[in-house]
Coordinates of C-alpha atoms in Angstrom, one line a residue:
X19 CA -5.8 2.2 13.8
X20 CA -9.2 1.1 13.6
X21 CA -12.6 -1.0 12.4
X22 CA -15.0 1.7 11.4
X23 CA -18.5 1.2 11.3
X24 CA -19.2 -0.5 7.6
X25 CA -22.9 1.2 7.6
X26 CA -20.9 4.4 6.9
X27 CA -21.8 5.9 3.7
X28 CA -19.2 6.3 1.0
X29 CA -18.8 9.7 -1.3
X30 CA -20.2 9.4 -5.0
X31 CA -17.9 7.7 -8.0
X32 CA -18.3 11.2 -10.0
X33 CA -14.7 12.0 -10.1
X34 CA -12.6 10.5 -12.8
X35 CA -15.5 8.8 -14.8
X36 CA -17.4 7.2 -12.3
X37 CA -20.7 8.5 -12.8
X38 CA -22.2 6.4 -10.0
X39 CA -23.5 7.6 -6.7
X40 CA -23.9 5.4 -4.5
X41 CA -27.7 5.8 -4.0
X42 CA -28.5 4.8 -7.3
X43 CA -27.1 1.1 -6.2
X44 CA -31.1 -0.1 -5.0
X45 CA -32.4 -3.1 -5.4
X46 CA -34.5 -2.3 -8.4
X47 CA -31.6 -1.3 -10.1
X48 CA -29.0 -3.6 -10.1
X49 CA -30.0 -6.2 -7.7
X50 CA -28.4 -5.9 -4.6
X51 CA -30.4 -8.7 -2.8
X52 CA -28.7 -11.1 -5.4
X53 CA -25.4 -10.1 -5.2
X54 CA -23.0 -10.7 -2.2
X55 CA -21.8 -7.6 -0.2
X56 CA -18.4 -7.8 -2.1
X57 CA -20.1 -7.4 -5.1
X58 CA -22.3 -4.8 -4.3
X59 CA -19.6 -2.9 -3.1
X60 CA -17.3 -2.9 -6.5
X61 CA -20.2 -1.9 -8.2
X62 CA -20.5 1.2 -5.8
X63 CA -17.1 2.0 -6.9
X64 CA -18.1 1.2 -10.9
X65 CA -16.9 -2.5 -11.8
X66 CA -19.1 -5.4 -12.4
X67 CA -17.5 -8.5 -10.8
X68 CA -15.9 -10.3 -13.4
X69 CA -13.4 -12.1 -11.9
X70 CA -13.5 -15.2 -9.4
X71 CA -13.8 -14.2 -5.8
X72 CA -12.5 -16.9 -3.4
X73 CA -9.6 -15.9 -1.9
X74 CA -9.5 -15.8 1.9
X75 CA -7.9 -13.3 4.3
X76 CA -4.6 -15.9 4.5
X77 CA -4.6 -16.0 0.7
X78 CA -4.2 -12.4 0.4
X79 CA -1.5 -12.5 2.5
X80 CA 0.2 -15.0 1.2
X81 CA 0.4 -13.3 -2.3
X82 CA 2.5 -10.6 -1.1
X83 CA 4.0 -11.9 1.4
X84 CA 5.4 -14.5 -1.2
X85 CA 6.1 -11.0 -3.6
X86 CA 8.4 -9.3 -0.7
X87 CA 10.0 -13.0 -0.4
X88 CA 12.8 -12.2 2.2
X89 CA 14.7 -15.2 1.0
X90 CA 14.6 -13.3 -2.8
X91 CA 15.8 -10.0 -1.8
X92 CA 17.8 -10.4 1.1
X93 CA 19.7 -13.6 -0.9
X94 CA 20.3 -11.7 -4.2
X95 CA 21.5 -8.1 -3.1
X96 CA 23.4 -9.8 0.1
X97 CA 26.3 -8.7 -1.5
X98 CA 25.5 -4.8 -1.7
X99 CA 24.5 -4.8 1.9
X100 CA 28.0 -6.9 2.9
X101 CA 30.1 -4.3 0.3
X102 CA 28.4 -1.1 2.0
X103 CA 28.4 -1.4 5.6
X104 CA 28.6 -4.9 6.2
X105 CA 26.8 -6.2 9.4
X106 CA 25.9 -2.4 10.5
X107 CA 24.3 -2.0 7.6
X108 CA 22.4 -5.1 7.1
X109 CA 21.6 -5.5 10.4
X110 CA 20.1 -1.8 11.0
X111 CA 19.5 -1.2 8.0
X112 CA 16.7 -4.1 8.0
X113 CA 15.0 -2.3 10.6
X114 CA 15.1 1.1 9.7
X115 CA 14.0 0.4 6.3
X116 CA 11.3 -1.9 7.9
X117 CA 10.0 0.5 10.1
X118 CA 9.3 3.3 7.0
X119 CA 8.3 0.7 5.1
X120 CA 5.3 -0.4 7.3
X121 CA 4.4 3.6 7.7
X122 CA 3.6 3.4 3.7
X123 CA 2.1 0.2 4.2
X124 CA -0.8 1.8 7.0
X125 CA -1.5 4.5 4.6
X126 CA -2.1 1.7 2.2
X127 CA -4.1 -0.1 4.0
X128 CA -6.3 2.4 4.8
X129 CA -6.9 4.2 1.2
X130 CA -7.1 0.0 0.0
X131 CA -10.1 -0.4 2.8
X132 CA -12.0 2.7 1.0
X133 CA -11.6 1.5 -2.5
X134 CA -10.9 -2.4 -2.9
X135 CA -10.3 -3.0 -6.6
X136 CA -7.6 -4.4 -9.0
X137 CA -6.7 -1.4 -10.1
X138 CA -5.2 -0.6 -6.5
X139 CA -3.2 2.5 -6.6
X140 CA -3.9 4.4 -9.7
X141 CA -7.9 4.0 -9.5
X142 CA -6.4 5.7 -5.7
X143 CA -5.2 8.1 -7.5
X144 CA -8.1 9.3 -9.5
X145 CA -10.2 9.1 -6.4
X146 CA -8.3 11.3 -4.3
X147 CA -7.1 13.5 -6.7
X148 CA -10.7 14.7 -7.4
X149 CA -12.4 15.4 -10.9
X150 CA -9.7 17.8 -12.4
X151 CA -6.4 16.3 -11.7
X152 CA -8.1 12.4 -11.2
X153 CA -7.3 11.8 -15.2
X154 CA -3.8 12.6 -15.1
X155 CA -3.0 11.0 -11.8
X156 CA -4.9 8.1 -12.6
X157 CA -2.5 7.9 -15.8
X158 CA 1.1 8.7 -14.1
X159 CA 0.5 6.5 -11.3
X160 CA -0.9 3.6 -12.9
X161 CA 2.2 3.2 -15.4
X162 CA 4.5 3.7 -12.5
X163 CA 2.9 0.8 -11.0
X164 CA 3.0 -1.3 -14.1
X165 CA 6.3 -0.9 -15.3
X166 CA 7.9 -1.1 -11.2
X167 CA 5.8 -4.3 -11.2
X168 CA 7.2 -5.7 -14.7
X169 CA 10.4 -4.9 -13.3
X170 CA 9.8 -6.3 -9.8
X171 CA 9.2 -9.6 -12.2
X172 CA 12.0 -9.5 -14.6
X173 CA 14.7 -8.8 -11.5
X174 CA 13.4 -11.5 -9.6
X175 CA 13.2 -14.2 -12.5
X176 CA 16.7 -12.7 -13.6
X177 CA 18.2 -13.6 -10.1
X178 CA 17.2 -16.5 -9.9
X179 CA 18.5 -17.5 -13.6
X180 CA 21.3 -16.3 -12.1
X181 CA 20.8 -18.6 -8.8
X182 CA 20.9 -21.6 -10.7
X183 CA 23.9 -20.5 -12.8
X184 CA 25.8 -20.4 -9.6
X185 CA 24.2 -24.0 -8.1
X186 CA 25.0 -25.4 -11.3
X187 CA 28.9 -24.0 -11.2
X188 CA 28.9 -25.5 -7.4
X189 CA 27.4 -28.6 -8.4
X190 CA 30.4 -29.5 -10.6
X191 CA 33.5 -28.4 -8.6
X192 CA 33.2 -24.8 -8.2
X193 CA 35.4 -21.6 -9.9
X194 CA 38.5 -23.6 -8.2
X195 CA 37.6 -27.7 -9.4
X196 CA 36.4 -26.0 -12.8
X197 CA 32.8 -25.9 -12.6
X198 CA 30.6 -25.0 -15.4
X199 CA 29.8 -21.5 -15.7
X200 CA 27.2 -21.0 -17.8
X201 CA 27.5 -17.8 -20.0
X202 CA 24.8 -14.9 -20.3
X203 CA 22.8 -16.9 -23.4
X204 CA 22.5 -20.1 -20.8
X205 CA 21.1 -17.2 -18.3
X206 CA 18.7 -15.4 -20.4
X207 CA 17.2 -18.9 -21.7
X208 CA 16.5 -20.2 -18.0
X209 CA 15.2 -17.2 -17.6
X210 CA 13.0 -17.5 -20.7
X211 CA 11.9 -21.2 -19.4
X212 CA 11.5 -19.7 -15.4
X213 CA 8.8 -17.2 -17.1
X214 CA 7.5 -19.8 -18.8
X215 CA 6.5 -22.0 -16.1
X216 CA 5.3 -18.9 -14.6
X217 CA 2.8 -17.8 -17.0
X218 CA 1.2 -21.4 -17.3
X219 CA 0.6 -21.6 -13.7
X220 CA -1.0 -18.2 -13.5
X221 CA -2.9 -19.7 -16.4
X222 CA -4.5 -22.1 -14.0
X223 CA -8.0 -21.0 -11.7
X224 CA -7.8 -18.7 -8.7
X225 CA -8.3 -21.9 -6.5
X226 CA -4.8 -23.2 -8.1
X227 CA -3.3 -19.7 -7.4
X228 CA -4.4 -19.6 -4.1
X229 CA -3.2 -22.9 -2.7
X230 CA 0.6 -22.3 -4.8
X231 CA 0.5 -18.9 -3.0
X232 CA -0.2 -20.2 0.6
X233 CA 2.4 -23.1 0.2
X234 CA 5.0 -19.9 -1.0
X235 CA 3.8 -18.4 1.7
X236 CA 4.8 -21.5 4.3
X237 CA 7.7 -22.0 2.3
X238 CA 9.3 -19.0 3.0
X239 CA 9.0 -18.8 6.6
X240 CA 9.8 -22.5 6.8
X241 CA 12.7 -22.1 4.6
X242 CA 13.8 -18.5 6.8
X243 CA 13.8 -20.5 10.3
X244 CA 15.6 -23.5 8.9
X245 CA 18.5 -21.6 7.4
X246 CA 19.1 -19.3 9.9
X247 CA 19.0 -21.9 12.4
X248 CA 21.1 -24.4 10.2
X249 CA 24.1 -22.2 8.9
X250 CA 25.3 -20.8 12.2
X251 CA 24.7 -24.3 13.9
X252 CA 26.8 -26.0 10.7
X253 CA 29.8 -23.4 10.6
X254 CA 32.8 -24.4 12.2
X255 CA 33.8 -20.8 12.5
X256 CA 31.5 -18.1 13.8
X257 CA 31.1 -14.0 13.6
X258 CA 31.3 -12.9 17.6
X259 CA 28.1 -10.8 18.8
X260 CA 30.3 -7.8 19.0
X261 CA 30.8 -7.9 14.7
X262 CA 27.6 -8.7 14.0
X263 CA 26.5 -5.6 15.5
X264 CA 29.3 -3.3 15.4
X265 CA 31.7 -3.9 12.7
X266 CA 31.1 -1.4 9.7
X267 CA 32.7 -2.4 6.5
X268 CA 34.4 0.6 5.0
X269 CA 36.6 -1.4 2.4
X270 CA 34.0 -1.1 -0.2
X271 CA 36.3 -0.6 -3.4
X272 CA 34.1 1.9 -4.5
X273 CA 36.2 5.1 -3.5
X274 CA 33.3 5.7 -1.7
X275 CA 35.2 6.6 2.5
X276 CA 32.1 8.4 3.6
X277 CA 30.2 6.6 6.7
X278 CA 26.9 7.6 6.2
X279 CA 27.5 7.5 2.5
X280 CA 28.0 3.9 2.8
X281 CA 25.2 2.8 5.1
X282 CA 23.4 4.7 3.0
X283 CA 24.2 2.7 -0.2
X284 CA 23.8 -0.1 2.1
X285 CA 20.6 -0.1 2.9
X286 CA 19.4 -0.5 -0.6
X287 CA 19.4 -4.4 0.2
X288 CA 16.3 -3.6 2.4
X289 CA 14.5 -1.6 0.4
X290 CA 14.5 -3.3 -2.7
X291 CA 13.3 -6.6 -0.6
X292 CA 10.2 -4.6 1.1
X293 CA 8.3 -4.2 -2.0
X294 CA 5.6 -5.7 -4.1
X295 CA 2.7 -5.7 -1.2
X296 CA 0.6 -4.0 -3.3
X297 CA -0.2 -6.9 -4.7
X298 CA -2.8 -7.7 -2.1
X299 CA -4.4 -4.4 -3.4
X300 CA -4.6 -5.8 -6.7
X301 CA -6.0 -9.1 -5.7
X302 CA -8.4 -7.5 -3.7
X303 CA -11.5 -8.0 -6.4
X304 CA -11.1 -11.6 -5.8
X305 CA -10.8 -11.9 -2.0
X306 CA -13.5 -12.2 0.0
X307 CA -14.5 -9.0 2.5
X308 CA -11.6 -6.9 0.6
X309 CA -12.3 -3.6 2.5
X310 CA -10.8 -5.4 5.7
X311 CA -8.8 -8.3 4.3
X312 CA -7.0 -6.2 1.3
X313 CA -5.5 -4.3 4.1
X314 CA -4.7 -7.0 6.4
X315 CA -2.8 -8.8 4.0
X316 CA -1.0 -5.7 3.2
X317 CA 0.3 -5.2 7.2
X318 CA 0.7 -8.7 8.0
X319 CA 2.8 -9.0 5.2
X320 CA 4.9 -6.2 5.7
X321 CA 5.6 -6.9 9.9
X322 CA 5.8 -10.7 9.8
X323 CA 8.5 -10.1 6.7
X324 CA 10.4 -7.3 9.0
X325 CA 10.7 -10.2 11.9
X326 CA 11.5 -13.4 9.8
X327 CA 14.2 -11.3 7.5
X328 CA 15.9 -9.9 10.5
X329 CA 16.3 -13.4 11.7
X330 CA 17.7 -14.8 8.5
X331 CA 19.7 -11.5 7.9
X332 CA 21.3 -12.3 11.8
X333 CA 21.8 -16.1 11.3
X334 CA 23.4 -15.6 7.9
X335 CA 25.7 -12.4 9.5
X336 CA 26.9 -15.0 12.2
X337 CA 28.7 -17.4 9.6
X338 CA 30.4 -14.4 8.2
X339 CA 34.4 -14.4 9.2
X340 CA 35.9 -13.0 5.9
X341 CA 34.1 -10.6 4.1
X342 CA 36.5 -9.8 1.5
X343 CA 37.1 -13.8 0.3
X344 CA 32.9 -13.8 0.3
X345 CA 32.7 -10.9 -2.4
X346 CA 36.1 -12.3 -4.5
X347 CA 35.2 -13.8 -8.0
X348 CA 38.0 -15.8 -7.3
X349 CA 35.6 -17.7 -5.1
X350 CA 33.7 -21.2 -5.8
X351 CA 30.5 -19.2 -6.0
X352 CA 32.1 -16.4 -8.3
X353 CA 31.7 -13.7 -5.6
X354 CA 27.7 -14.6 -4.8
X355 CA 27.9 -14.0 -0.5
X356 CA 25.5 -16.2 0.4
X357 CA 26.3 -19.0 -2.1
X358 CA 29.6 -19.1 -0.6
X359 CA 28.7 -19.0 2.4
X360 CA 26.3 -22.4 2.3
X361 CA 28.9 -24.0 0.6
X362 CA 32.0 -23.5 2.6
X363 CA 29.7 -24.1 5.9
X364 CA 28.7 -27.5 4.9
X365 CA 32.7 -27.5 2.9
X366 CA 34.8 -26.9 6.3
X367 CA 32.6 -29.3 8.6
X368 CA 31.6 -32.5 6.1
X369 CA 34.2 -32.3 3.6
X370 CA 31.7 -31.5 0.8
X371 CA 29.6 -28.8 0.0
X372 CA 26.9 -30.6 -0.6
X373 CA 24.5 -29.7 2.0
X374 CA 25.6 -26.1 0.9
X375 CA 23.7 -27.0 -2.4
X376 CA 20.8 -28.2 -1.0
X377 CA 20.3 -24.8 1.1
X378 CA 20.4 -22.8 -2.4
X379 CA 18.1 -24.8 -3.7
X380 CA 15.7 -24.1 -0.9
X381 CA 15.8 -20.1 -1.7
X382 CA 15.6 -21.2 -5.5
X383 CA 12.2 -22.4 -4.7
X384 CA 11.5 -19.5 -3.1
X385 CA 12.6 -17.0 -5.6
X386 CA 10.6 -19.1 -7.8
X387 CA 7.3 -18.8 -6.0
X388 CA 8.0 -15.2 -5.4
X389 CA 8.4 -14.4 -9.4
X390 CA 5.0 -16.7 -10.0
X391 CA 3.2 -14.3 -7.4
X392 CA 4.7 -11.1 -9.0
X393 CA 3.0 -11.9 -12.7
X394 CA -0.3 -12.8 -10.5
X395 CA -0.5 -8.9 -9.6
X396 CA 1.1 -8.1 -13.1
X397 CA -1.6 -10.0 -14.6
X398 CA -4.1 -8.2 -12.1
X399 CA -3.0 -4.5 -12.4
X400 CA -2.8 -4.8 -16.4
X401 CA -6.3 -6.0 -16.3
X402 CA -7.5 -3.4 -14.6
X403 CA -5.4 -0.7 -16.5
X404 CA -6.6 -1.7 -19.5
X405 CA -10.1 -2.2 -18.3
X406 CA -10.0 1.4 -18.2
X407 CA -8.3 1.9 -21.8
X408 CA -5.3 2.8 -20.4
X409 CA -3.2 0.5 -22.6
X410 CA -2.4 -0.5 -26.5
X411 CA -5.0 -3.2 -27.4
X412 CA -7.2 -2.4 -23.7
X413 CA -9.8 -4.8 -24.9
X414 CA -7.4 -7.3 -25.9
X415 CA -5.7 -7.5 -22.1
X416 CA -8.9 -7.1 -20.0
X417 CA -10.2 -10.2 -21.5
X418 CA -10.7 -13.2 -19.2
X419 CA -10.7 -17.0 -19.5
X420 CA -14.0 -19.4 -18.5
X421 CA -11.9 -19.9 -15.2
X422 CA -12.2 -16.1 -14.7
X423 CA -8.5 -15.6 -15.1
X424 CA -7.3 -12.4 -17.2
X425 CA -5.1 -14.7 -19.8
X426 CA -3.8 -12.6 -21.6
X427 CA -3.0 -10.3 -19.8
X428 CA -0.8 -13.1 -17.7
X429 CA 1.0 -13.7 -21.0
X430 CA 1.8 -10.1 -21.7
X431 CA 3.6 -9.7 -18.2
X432 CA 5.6 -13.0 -18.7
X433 CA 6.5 -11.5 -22.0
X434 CA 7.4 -8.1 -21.2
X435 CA 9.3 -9.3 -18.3
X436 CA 11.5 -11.7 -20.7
X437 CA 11.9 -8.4 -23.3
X438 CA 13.8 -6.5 -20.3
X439 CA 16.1 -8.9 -19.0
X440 CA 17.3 -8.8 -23.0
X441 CA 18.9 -5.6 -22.4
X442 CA 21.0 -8.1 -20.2
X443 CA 22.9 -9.3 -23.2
X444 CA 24.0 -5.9 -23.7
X445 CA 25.8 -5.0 -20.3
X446 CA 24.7 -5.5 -16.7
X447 CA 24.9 -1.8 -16.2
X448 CA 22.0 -1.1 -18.9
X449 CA 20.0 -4.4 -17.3
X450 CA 20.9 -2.7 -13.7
X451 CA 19.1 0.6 -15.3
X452 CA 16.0 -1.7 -16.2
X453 CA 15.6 -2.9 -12.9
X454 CA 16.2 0.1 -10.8
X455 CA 12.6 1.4 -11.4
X456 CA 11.7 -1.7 -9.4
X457 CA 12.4 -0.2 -5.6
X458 CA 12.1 3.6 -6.8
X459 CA 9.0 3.5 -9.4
X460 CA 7.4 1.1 -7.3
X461 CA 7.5 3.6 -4.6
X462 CA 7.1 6.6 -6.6
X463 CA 3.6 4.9 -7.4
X464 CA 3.0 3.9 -3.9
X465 CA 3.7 7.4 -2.2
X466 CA 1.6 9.4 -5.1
X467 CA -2.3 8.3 -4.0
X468 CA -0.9 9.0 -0.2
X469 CA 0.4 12.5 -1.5
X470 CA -3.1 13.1 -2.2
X471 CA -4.9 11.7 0.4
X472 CA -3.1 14.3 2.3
X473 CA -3.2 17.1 0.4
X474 CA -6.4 17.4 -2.2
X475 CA -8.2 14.5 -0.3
X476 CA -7.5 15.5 3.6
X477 CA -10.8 16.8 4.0
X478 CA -12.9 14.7 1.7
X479 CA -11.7 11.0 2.3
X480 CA -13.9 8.5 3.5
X481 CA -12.3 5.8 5.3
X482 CA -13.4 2.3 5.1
X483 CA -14.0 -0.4 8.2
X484 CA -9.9 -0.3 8.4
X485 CA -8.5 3.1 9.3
X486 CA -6.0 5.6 11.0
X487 CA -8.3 7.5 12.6
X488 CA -7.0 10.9 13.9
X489 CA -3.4 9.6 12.9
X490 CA -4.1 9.2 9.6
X491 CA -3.0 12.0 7.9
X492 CA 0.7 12.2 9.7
X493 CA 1.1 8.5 9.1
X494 CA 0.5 10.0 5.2
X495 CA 3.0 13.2 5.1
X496 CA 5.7 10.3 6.9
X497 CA 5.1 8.0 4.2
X498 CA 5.5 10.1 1.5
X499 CA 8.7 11.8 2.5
X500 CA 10.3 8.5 3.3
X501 CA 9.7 7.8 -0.2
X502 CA 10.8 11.3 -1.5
X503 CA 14.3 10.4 0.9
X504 CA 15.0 7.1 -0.9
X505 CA 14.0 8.4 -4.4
X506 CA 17.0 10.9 -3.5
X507 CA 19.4 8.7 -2.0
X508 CA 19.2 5.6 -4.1
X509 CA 20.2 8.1 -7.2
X510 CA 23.6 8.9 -6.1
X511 CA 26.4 7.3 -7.5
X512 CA 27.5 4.1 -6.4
X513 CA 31.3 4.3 -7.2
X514 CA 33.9 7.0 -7.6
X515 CA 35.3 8.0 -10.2
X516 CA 32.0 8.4 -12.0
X517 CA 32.3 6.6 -15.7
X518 CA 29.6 5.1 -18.1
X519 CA 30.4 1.9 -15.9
X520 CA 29.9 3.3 -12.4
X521 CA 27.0 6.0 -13.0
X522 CA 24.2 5.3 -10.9
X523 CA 21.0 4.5 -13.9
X524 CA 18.3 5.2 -11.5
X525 CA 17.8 8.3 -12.6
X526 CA 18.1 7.9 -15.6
X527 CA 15.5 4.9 -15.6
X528 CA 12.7 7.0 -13.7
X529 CA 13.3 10.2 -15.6
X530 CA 13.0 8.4 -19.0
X531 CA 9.8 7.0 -17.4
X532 CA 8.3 10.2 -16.5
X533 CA 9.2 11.8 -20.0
X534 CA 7.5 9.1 -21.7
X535 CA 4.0 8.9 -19.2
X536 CA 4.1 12.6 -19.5
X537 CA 4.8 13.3 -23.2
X538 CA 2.3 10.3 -24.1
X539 CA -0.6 12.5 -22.0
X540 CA 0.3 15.9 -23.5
X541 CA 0.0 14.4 -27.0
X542 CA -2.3 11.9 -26.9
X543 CA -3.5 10.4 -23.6
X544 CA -5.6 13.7 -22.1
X545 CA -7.5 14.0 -25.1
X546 CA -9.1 10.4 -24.6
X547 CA -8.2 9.0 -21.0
X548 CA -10.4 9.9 -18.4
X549 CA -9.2 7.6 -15.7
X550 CA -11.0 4.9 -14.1
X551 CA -14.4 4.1 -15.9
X552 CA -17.1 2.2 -14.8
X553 CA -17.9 -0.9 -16.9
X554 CA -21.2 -1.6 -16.0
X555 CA -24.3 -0.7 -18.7
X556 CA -27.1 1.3 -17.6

């Protein structure tokens, strides 16, 4: 890993519509003594800077780290990791899955250092795929990226609707004292309002966006190292060290008996909570020195989330004593783990569960910055999609605001988001379906420019200031079959016998995704999209 020198001279924008050496960038041209250096660079790569650049290094960061939100996933799909494995899983599980997932991070990084724009990984794509195949892997990987990241946003919002359905059913007695349990209409409207809320404040200037997403960014590790030190300290019954990091759950109800199937299954709770730090990819045309920062934020992210989850994960594993009362619907929390858990801590040693309630409001607010930073990259990547006429109405979502904010294409997230989380109404399982290309679609589109900076690109990348050096291209090949692994394993069926209530809809989900990218190119998209374009005039 390395700083290379940034008077290193970068290959011409000729592949996939960028008609744009970077030797035709002189002063007389365009300018480059009035520009800044961040400027000048997006224009080497085809983009005239359109939208406000003032985010730091720490900004960046705090965008995805406040996306991968430890207190989102690990609260929400506590329950899967606890069903499948229990402490072995979750425990373990956290660090394998942290450990691959930083791998796809530092190929990340360094293919974001080369090319720092919104468009992040499908303008990747078309760049490394070179001139034939940069069209059609600009235009697979892009809606990989979109639709993961629209479901990234709907499953977060979703869970936390579903949050503040159980704090409100706590709040007034609990499933035992007959508390209110709101029904899925109640959900789907707080979800409605959550996304509300969401899109005005991404309304707001990058300035606004910045400071919300470095006080997410301070809430979630201040919110991690106050629960996991208040919970176990609270509990008048504690987990020994020997369960926490030996005892594997195998009374799943599943019919699933196989060890390795079931930390397998298990581990899913990791996965799906180490995603979304693209997004300091697509925020890199409005941070400041994106070619180093753009991949700083993605690391830094990515390791301080792998420490500060561990520890929560631990300090919520040591107030477990009865798994199968924490995943009973019979429960006051309606079978949500760690909801129960608060509550009976605070329950057992007060008298009142109060202080339980207070905790889940604490991840609430998390949750809640975490879904308001997933529409920011939304917004960000649908700007720069359509930018390049990717999308219906293109010139309708690349537009931007006086405050340099791409409005409408912040609306168009919150709303697509809300349209999915419809399907809700229907049955979890189809909703379930939705979601699903959120862990394995958004690393489908993550693993695809890596594919072919090691294959088509191996010899012809340029790295920018932040690179692998020698190591690059085995960091790559790791990366992508890590991904390839989990696509594979996070497909098999969840439950035995198999019925239309127990099938696995991941593959479903992805497949239907790649037969609708792929049909739309064969019959329409190749004879008009040429990937990335540059929009600036002659």
């Amino acid at each position: 890993m390395e700083f290379a020198d940034e008077s290193r001279l970068h290959n011409g924008n000729q592949a996939a519509g960028l008609y744009y050496p970077l030797g035709e960038f002189d002063a007389e041209n365009v300018g480059i003594d009035r520009v800044s250096e961040d400027s000048t660079r997006l224009k080497q790569l085809g983009y005239k800077q359109e939208l406000g650049r003032g985010l730091s290094v720490f900004s960046n960061f705090a965008f995805s780290f406040s996306i991968i939100s430890v207190l989102t996933g690990v609260t929400t799909l506590y329950n899967t990791g606890l069903n499948f494995g229990g402490p072995v899983s979750l425990v373990y599980g956290w660090i394998i899955a942290g450990c691959f997932t930083m791998v796809v991070g530092l190929s990340m990084a360094e293919i974001c250092s080369s090319y720092p724009t919104s468009g992040g990984l499908y303008y990747w794509s078309a760049k490394l795929a070179g001139p034939s195949w940069a069209p059609f892997a600009s235009w697979i990987t892009g809606w990989f990226n979109i639709v993961g990241q629209w479901a990234v946003t709907t499953s977060v919002d979703f869970s936390l609707a579903q949050l503040i359905r159980v704090i409100i059913l706590l709040s007034t007695g609990g499933t035992s004292g007959g508390g209110y349990e709101a029904s899925k209409y109640v959900v789907i409207a707080i979800h409605a309002a959550i996304l509300l809320s969401h899109a005005v404040l991404n309304s707001l200037p990058i300035s606004w966006l910045s400071f919300f997403g470095q006080l997410a960014a301070a809430w979630n590790v201040l919110g991690v190292f106050i629960l996991m030190i208040v919970i176990p300290t609270v509990a008048t019954e504690r987990a020994s060290a020997k369960f926490v990091f030996t005892h594997f759950n195998t009374e799943n109800g599943a019919g699933v008996n196989s060890k390795l199937y079931i930390f397998i299954l298990g581990l899913l709770m990791s996965q799906y909570t180490l995603t979304g730090y693209d997004a300091s990819a697509h925020m890199s045309e409005e941070t400041k020195s994106a070619d180093k920062n753009g991949p700083k934020g993605i690391i830094s992210s990515i390791g301080i989330s792998i420490i500060v989850g561990w520890g929560y994960i631990l300090g919520i594993t040591f107030s477990v004593t009865n798994i199968p009362n924490l995943l009973s619907k019979d429960n006051d929390a309606g079978g949500y783990a760690i909801a129960e858990i608060f509550y009976q801590v605070f329950k057992s040693r007060y008298g009142s569960g109060a202080g339980g309630i207070v905790c889940l409001c604490i991840v609430a607010v998390a949750i809640f910055f975490c879904g308001m930073s997933s529409i920011t990259s939304n917004s960000r990547m649908a700007y720069a999609f359509s930018r390049d006429g990717a999308m219906p109405l293109s010139s309708l979502w690349h537009k931007v605001n006086k405050q340099d904010v791409p409005i409408n294409a912040v609306w168009l997230s919150a709303f697509i988001a809300f349209c999915m989380a419809l399907t809700s109404l229907g049955s979890l399982v189809a909703f379930q379906a939705m979601v699903s290309i959120a862990t394995i679609g958004l690393y489908i589109a993550y693993a695809l420019p890596i594919f072919f900076r090691v294959t088509l690109a191996r010899k012809s990348f340029t790295p920018g200031p932040f690179n692998l050096g020698s190591f690059g291209v085995l960091v790559g090949w790791i990366a992508v079959l890590w991904v390839a692994t989990i696509s594979v394993l996070f497909s098999l069926p969840v439950a035995y016998p198999v019925t239309d209530q127990t099938l696995n809809y991941t593959p479903v989900a992805v497949g239907g995704l790649v037969i609708l990218t792929v049909t739309a190119w064969v019959f329409s998209a190749r004879y008009w999209f040429k990937g990335p374009i540059t929009n600036i005039d002659d």
